[in-house]
PDB file of C-alpha atoms in Angstrom:
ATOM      1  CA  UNK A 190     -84.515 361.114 180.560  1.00  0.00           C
ATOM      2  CA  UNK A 191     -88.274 360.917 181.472  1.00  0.00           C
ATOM      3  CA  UNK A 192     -89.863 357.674 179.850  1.00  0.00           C
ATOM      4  CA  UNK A 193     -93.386 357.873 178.641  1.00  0.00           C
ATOM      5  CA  UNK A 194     -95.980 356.155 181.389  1.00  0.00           C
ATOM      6  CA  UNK A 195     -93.469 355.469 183.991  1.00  0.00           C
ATOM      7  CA  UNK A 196     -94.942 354.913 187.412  1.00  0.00           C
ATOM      8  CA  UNK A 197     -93.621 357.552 189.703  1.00  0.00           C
ATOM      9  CA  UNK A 198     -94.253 356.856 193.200  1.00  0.00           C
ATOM     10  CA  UNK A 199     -94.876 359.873 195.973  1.00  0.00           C
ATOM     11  CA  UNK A 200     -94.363 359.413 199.137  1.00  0.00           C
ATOM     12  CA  UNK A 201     -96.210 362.551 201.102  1.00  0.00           C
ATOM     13  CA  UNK A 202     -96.327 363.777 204.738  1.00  0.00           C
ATOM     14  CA  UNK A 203    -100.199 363.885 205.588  1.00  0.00           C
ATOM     15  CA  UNK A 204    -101.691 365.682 208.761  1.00  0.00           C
ATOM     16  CA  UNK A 205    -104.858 367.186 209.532  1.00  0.00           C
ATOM     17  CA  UNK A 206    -103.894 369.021 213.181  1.00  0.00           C
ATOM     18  CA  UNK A 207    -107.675 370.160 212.989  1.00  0.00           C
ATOM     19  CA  UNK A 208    -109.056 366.331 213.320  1.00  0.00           C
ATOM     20  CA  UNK A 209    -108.703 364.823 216.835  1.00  0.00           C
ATOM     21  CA  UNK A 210    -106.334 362.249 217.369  1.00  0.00           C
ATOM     22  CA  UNK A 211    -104.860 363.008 213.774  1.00  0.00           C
ATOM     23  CA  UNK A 212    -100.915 362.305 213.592  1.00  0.00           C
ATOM     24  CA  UNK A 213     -98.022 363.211 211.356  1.00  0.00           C
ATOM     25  CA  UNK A 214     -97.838 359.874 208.665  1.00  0.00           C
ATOM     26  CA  UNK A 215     -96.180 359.027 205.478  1.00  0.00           C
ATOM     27  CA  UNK A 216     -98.764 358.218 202.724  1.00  0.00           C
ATOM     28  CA  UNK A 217     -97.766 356.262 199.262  1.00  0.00           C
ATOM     29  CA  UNK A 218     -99.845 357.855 195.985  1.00  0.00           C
ATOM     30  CA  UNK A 219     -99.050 357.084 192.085  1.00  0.00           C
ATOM     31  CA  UNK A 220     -99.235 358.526 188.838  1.00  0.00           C
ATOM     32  CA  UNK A 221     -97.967 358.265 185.377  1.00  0.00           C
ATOM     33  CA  UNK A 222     -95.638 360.717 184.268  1.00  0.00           C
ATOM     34  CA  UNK A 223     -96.069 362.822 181.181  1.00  0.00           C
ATOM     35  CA  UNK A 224     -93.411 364.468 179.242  1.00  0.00           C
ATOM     36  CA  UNK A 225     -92.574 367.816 180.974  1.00  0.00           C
ATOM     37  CA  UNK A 226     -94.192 366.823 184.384  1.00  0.00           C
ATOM     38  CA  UNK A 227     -93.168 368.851 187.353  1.00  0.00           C
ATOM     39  CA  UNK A 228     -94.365 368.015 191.265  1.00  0.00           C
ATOM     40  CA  UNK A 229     -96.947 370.735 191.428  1.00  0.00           C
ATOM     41  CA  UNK A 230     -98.454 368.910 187.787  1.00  0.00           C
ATOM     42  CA  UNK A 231     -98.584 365.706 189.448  1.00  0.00           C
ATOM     43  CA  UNK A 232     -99.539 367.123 193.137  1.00  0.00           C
ATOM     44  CA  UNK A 233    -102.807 368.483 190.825  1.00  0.00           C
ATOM     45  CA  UNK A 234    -103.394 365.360 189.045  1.00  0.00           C
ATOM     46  CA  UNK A 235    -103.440 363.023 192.706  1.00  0.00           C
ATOM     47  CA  UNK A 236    -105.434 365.724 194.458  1.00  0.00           C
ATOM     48  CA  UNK A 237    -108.126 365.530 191.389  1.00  0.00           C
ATOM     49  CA  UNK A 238    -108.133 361.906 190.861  1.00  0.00           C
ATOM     50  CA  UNK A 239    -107.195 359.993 194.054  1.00  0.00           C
ATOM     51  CA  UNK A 240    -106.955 362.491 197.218  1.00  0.00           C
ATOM     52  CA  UNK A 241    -109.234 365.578 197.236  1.00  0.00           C
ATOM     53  CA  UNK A 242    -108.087 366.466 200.754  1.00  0.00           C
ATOM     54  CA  UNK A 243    -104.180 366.838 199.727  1.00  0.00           C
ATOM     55  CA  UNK A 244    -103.245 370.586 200.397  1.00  0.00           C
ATOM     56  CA  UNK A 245    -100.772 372.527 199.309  1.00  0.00           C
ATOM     57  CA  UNK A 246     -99.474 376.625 198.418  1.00  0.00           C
ATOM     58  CA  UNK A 247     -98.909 377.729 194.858  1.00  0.00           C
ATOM     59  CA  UNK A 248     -99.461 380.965 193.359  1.00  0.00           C
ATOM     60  CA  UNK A 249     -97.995 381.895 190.458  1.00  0.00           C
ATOM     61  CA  UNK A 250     -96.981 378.741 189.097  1.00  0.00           C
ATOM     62  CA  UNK A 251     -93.619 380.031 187.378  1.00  0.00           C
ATOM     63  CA  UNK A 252     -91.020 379.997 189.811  1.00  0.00           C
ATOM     64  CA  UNK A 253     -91.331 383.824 191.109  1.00  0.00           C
ATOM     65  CA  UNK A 254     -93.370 383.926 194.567  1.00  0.00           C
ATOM     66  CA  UNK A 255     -91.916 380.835 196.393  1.00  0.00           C
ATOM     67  CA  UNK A 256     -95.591 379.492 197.936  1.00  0.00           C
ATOM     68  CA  UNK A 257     -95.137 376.225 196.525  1.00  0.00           C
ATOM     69  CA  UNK A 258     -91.522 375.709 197.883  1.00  0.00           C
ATOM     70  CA  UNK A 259     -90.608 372.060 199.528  1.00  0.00           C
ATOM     71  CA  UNK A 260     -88.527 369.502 200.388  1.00  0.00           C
ATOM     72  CA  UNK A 261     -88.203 367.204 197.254  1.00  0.00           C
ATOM     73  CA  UNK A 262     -86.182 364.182 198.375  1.00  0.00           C
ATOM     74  CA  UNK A 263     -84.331 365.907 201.218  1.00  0.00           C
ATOM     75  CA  UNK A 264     -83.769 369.254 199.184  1.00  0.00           C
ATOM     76  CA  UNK A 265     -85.453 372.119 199.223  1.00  0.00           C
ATOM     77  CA  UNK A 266     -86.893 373.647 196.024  1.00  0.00           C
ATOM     78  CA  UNK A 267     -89.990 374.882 193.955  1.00  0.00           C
ATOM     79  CA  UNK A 268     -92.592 372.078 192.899  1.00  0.00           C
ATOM     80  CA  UNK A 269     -93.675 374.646 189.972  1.00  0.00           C
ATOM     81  CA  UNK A 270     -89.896 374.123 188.786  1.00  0.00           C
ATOM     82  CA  UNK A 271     -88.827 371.083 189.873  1.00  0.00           C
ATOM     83  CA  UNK A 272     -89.074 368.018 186.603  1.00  0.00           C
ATOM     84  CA  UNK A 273     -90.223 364.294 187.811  1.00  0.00           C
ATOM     85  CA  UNK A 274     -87.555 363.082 185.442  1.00  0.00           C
ATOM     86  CA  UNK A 275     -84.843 364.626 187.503  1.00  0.00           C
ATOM     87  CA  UNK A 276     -85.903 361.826 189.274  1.00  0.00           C
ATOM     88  CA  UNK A 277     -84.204 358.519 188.053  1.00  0.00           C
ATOM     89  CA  UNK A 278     -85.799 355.707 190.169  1.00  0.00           C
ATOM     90  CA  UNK A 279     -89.092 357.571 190.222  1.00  0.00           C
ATOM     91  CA  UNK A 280     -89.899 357.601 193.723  1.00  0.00           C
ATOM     92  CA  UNK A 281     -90.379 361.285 195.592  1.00  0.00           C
ATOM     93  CA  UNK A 282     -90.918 361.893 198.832  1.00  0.00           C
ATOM     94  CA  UNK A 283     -92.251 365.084 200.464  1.00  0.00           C
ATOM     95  CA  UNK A 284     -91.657 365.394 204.139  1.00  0.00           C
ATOM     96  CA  UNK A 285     -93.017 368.617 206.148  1.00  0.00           C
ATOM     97  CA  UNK A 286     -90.809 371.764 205.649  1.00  0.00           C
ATOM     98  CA  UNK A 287     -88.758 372.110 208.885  1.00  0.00           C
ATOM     99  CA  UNK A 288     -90.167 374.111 211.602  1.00  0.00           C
ATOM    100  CA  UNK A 289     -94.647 373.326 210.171  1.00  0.00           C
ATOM    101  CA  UNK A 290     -94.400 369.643 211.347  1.00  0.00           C
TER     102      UNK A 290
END
């Protein structure tokens, strides 16, 4: 059950191939979750307040298309569909999909 203002903690795959001497890395962001929260919510809410370059697909927001599919703490699955409370212990980590690393 999703507590009101609980600290969820992502951990997210960062890498700019286009920069020289850029590699793959693991970078730590947090946000407090609201009630209903999924991972493409809270992706929005770090890219607008703390990360303007984080990138990532979405298109129709509902589940249907697929663009915003990811690995979600090993698993793959929709960020558009996929709850932060499912989450117990509040950290997420999003590693590259297999085979775009």
């Amino acid at each position: 059950m999703s507590e009101k203002g609980r600290r969820l903690k992502f951990e997210i795959c960062r890498y700019n191939p286009q920069k020289n001497g850029d590699a793959p890395r693991m970078e730590t962001y947090e946000v407090t979750e609201a009630p209903g929260m999924t991972i493409f919510i809270a992706l929005n809410e770090i890219r607008e307040q703390q990360d303007a370059s984080l990138q990532f697909d979405f298109v129709c927001r509902a589940g249907i298309c697929g663009s915003c599919g990811m690995v979600i703490n090993g698993k793959p699955d929709l960020a558009c569909r996929t709850l932060t409370s499912k989450f117990e212990n509040g950290q997420i980590t999003l590693p590259p999909c297999p085979g775009l690393s």
